[in-house]
Each structure stands twice: as structure tokens, then as C-alpha cells.
GROMACS .gro file of C-alpha atoms in nm:
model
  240
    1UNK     CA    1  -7.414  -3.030   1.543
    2UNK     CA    2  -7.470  -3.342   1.423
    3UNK     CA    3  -7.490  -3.535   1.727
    4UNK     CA    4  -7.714  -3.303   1.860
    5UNK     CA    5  -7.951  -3.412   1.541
    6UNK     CA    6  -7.868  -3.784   1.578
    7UNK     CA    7  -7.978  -3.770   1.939
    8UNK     CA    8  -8.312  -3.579   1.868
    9UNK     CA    9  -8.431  -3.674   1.534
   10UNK     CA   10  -8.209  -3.974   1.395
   11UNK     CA   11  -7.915  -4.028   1.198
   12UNK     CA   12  -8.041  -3.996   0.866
   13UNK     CA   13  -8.165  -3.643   1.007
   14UNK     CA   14  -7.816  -3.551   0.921
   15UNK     CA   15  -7.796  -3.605   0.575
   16UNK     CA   16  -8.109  -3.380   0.532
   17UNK     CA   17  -7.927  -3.099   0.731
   18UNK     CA   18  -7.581  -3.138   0.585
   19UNK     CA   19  -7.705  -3.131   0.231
   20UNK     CA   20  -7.956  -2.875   0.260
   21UNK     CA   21  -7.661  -2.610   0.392
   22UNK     CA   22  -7.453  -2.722   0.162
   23UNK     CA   23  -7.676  -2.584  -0.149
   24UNK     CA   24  -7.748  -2.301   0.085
   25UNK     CA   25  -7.384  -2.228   0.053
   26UNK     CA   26  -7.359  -2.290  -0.338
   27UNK     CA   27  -7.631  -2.054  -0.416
   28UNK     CA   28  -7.423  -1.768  -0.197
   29UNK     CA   29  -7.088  -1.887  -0.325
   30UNK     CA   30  -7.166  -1.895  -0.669
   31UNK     CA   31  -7.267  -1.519  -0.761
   32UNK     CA   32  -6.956  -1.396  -0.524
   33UNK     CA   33  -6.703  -1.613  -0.740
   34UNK     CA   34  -6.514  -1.518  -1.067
   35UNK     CA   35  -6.284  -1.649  -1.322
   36UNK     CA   36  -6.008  -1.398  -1.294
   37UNK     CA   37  -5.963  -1.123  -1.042
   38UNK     CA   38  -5.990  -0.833  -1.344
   39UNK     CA   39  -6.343  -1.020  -1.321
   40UNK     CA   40  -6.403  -0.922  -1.003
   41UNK     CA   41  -6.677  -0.581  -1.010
   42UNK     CA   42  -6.520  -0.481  -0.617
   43UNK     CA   43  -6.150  -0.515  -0.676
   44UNK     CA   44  -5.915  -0.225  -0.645
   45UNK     CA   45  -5.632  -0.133  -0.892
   46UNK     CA   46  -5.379  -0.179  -0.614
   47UNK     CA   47  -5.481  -0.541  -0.495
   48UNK     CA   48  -5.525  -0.631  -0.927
   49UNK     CA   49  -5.187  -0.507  -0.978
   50UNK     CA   50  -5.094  -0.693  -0.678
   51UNK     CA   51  -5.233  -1.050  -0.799
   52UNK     CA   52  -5.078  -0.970  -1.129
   53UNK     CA   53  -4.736  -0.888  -1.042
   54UNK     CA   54  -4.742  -1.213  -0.788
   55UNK     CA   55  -4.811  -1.429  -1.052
   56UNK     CA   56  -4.563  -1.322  -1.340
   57UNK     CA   57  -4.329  -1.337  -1.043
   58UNK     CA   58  -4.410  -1.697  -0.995
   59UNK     CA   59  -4.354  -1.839  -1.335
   60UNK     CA   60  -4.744  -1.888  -1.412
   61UNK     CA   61  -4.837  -1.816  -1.740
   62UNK     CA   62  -5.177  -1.779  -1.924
   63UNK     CA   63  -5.056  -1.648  -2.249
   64UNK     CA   64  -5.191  -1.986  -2.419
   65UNK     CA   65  -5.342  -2.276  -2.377
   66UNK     CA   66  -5.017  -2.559  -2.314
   67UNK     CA   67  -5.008  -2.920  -2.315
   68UNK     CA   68  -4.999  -3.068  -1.983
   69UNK     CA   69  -4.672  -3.291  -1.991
   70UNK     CA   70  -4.769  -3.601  -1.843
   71UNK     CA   71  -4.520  -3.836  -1.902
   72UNK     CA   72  -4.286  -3.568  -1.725
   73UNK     CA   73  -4.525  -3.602  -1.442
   74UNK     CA   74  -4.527  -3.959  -1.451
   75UNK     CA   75  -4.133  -3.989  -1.453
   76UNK     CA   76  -4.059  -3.720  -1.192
   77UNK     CA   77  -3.957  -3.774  -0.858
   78UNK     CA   78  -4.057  -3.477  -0.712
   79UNK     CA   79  -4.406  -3.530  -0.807
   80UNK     CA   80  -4.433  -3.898  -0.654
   81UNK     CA   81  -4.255  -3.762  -0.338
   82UNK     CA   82  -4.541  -3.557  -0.331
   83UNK     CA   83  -4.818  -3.814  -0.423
   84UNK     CA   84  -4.653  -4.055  -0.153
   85UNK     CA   85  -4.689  -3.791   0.105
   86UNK     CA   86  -5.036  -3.696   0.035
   87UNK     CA   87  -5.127  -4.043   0.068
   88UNK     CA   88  -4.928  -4.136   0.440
   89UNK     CA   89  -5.154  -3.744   0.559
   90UNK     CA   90  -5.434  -3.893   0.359
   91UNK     CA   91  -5.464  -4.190   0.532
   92UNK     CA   92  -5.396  -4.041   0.919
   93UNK     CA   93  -5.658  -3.818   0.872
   94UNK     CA   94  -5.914  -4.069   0.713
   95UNK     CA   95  -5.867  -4.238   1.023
   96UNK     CA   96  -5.954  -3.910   1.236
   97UNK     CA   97  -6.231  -3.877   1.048
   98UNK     CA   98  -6.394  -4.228   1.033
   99UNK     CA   99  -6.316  -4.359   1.369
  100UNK     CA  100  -6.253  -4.072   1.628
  101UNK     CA  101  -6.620  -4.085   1.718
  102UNK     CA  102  -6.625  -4.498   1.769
  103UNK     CA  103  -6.296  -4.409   2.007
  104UNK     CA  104  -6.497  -4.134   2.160
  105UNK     CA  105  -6.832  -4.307   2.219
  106UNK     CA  106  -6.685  -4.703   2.293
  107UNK     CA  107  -6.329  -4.636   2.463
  108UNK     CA  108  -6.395  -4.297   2.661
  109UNK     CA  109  -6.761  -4.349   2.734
  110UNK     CA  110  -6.879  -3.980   2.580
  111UNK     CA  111  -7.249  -3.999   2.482
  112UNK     CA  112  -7.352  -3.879   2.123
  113UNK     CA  113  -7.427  -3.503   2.207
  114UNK     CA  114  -7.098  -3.468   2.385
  115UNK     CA  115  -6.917  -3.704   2.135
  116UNK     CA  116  -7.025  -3.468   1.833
  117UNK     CA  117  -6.869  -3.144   2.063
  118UNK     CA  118  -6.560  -3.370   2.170
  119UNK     CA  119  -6.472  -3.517   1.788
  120UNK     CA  120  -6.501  -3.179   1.608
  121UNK     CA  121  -6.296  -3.048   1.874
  122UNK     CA  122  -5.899  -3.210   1.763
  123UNK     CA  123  -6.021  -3.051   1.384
  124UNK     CA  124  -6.056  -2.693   1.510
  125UNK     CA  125  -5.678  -2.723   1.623
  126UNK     CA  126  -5.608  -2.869   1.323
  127UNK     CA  127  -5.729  -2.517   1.167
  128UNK     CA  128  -5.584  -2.346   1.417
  129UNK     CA  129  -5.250  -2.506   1.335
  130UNK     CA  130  -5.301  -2.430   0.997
  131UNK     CA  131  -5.293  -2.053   1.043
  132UNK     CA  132  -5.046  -2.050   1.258
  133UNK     CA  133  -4.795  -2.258   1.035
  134UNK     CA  134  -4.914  -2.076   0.737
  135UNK     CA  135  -4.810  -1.762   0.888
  136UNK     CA  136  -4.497  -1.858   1.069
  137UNK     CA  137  -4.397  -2.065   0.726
  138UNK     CA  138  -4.464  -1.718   0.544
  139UNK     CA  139  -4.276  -1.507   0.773
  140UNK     CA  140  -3.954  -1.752   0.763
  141UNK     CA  141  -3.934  -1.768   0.427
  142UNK     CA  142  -3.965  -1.316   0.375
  143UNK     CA  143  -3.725  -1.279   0.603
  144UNK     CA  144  -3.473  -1.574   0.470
  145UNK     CA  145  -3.452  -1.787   0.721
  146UNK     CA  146  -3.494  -2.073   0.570
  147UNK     CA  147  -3.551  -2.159   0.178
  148UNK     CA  148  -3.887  -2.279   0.043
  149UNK     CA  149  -3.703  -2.659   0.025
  150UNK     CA  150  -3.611  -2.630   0.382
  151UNK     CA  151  -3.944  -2.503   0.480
  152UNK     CA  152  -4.134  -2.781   0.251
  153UNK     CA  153  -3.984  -3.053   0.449
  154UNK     CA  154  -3.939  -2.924   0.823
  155UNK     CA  155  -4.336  -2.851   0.846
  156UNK     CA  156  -4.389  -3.198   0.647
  157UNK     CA  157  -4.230  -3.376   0.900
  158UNK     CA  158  -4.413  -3.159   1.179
  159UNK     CA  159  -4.727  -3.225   0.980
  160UNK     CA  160  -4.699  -3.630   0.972
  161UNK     CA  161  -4.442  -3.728   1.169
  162UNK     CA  162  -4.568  -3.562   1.501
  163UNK     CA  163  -4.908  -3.677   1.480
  164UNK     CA  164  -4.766  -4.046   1.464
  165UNK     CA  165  -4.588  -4.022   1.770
  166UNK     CA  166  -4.902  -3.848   1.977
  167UNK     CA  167  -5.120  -4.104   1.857
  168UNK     CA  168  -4.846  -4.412   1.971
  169UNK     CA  169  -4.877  -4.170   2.308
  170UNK     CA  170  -5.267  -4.215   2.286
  171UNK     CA  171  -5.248  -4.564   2.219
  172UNK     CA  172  -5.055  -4.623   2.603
  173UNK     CA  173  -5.189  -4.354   2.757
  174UNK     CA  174  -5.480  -4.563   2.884
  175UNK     CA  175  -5.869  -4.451   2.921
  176UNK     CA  176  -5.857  -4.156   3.100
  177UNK     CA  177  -6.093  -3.864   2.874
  178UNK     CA  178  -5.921  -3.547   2.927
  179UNK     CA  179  -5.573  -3.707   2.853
  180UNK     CA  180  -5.691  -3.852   2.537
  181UNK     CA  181  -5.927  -3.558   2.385
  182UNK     CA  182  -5.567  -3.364   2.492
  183UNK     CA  183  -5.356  -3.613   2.318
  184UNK     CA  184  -5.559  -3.635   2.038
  185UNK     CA  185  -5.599  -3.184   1.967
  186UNK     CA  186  -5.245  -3.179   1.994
  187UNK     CA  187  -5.208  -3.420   1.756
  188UNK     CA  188  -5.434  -3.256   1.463
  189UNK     CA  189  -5.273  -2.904   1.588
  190UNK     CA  190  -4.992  -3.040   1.440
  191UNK     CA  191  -5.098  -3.206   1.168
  192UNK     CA  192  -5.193  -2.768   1.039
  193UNK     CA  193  -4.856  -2.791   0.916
  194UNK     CA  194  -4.953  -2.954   0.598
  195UNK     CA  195  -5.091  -2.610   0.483
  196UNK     CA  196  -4.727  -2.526   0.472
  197UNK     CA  197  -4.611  -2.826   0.306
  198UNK     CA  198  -4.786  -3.097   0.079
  199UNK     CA  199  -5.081  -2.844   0.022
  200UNK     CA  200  -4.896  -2.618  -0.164
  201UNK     CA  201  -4.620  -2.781  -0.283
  202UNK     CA  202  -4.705  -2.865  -0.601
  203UNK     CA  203  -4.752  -2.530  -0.659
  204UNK     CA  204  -4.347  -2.476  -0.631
  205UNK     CA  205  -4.257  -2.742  -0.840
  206UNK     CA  206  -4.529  -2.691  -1.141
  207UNK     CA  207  -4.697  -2.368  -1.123
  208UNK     CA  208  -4.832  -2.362  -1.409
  209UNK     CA  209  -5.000  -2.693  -1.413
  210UNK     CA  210  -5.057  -2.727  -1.003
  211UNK     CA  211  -5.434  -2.783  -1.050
  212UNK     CA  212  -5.345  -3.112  -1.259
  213UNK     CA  213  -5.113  -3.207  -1.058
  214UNK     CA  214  -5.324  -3.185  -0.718
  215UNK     CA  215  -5.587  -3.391  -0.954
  216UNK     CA  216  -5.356  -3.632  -0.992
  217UNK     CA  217  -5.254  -3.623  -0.608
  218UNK     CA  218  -5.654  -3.688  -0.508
  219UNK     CA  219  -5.730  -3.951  -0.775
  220UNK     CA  220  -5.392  -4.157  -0.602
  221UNK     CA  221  -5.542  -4.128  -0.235
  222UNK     CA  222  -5.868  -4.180  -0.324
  223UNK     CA  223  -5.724  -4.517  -0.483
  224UNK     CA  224  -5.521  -4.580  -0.225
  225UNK     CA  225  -5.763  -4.561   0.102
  226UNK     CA  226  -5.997  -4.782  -0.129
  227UNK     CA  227  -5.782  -5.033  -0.108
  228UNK     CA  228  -5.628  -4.995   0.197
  229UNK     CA  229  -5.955  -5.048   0.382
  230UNK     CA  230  -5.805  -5.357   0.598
  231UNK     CA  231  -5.554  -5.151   0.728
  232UNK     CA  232  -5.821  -4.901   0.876
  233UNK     CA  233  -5.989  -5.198   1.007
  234UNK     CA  234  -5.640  -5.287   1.161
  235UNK     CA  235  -5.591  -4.965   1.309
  236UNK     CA  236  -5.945  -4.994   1.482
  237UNK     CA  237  -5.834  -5.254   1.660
  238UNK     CA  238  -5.542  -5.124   1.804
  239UNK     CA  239  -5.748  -4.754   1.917
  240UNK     CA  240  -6.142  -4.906   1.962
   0.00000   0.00000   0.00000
């Protein structure tokens, strides 16, 4: 969509478009959304009972208010495994996102309408590898296959692992469009797996305080990729 706009009525077009569906979308999403799911005015008793029972199950407790133990956080291992990993996904898929089009539009030749069609393109498989993972990571784990460890680290190294080696395929595979756009789907496809990995997994290890620790997670890759801009810069060279 956007290149479409870029090509008829400028880039800064965009900005007008982007942010004008965006508070479209707030003032929908906001009267839908509630605090808690006894909130909720069109929830049954069975799906209530449902959420309920799910989360007394997983150790998540709202009895009272309790102190967020950060020097725990800052001393465990598990959690800076975690940050660590969200930062080497963080930074592949920065990359994605700020120079697929430059690859698209200076290396393959696409122009802007088709480059906006051609960049989204790798992202949709990266949602489509999302369900898919989510679903097969799911059913693995009900039927006791393989234990939520196990399961935590096969589809992490799926999720970052395989899209290194696709994109050192990319980077010899010469300039030939269809291999490359190919390449380059694949390579997000695989990346889905994170939905069944470093998304969630702070959720295993802290349930109770998962939204401070995926604060904490963010506020580290945001810090990192600002500093780590050279490196991007690097990377362009080697792809653009």
C-alpha cells in the first residue's frame, strides 16, 4: 500500500495514511477491550471458567499487589538468555525491515509499486509461520512429545538460526528476482517460530511478572539496535 501512495502522491503521503488508520483502529479497539475477562459484557460462563482455571493452573496470581524482584531479574540467567535472544531476532528483523526495500528497488531492479507488493510479501510468511509453529508447538507439547524446555529451544534455533543460513544463501545466490524474493519468504517463514519461543518464554519462567519482564526485554533491544547502527550499515553493504 504504501508504495502505491509513494508513487502517486509522495512519500510523506504515507505518514498521513498510516497515522490516520492507526487512530481509526484505536477508536474501534478501545470500546471492544477490557481489564479482565469477568469484564467482558459477551463472555460465556464456560470460556470465563476456562480463562480462570488456565491461569491458577499456570502459577499467576492476582490475589495482591507483589513487588517485582528485580535484582532476581538482574542476576538470573534465564532471563539474560532471554534478553540476548531477543536482541540477535531483534536485530535480523530490523534489518528486514529497514533495508529489504533498498535490496528490492537497487539490487533486483523492482520499481516502487511492485517493491511495496514484493517487501511485504517475506512478512506474510513470517505470519504464516507463526501460526503454523504456534500450532504445531501446541500440539507437541499436549500430546508429550517434547517438554516446554525442549520445545523453547528447538523452534529458537528454527526461528534464528535458519534465517541466518537463507540469508548467507541470498547473499551468493546472485541477482536473479524470483530466487531472491524465494530465498528471502522462506527465510521470514521461518523466522514464525519465535511465536513459539522467545515470545512467550518469559511467560514460563515468570508468570506472574512476564509483562515486566518483556519491558525489560524491549528497553535492551531498543538500546541495543541504537547502538549497533554501524553494524546495519555493515550489513548493507554486504546485501545493497
Amino acid at each position: 500500500m504504501c508504495g502505491y501512495i509513494i508513487a502517486t502522491h509522495g512519500w510523506d503521503a504515507t505518514f498521513y495514511v498510516t497515522g490516520c488508520l492507526a487512530l481509526v483502529w484505536s477508536f474501534i479497539w478501545l470500546p471492544l477491550m477490557h481489564n479482565t475477562p469477568a469484564q467482558h459484557p459477551r463472555i460465556s460462563t464456560k470460556e470465563l471458567e476456562y480463562i480462570e482455571t488456565a491461569v491458577t493452573a499456570g502459577g499467576i496470581t492476582r490475589t495482591r499487589l507483589r513487588r517485582v524482584p528485580w535484582r532476581e531479574m538482574a542476576t538470573s540467567l534465564p532471563v539474560w538468555a532471554i534478553i540476548v535472544g531477543d536482541m540477535g531476532n531483534s536485530f535480523g528483523l530490523s534489518l528486514y525491515m529497514t533495508q529489504l526495500p533498498t535490496y528490492m528497488k537497487n539490487i533486483l531492479g523492482f520499481s516502487i509499486k511492485d517493491n511495496s507488493a514484493l517487501s511485504g510479501l517475506p512478512f506474510l510468511c513470517r505470519y504464516t509461520g507463526g501460526l503454523i509453529c504456534s500450532w504445531s508447538g501446541d500440539w507437541l507439547l499436549s500430546r508429550g512429545y517434547l517438554s516446554i524446555i525442549n520445545t523453547r529451544r528447538i523452534y529458537s534455533a528454527i526461528a534464528m538460526l535458519g534465517p541466518a543460513v537463507v540469508l548467507m544463501v541470498v547473499a551468493h545466490s546472485g541477482c536473479d528476482p524470483s530466487v531472491a524474493v524465494a530465498l528471502l519468504c522462506f527465510s521470514l517463514f521461518l523466522n514464525g517460530a519465535i511465536t513459539t519461543s522467545q515470545l512467550v518464554n518469559h511467560t514460563d519462567i515468570a508468570p506472574n511478572f512476564s509483562g515486566t519482564c518483556c519491558w525489560c526485554y524491549l528497553l535492551n533491544v531498543i538500546l541495543f539496535l541504537s547502538i549497533n547502527k554501524s553494524v546495519i550499515l555493515c550489513c548493507k553493504s554486504i546485501f545493497c
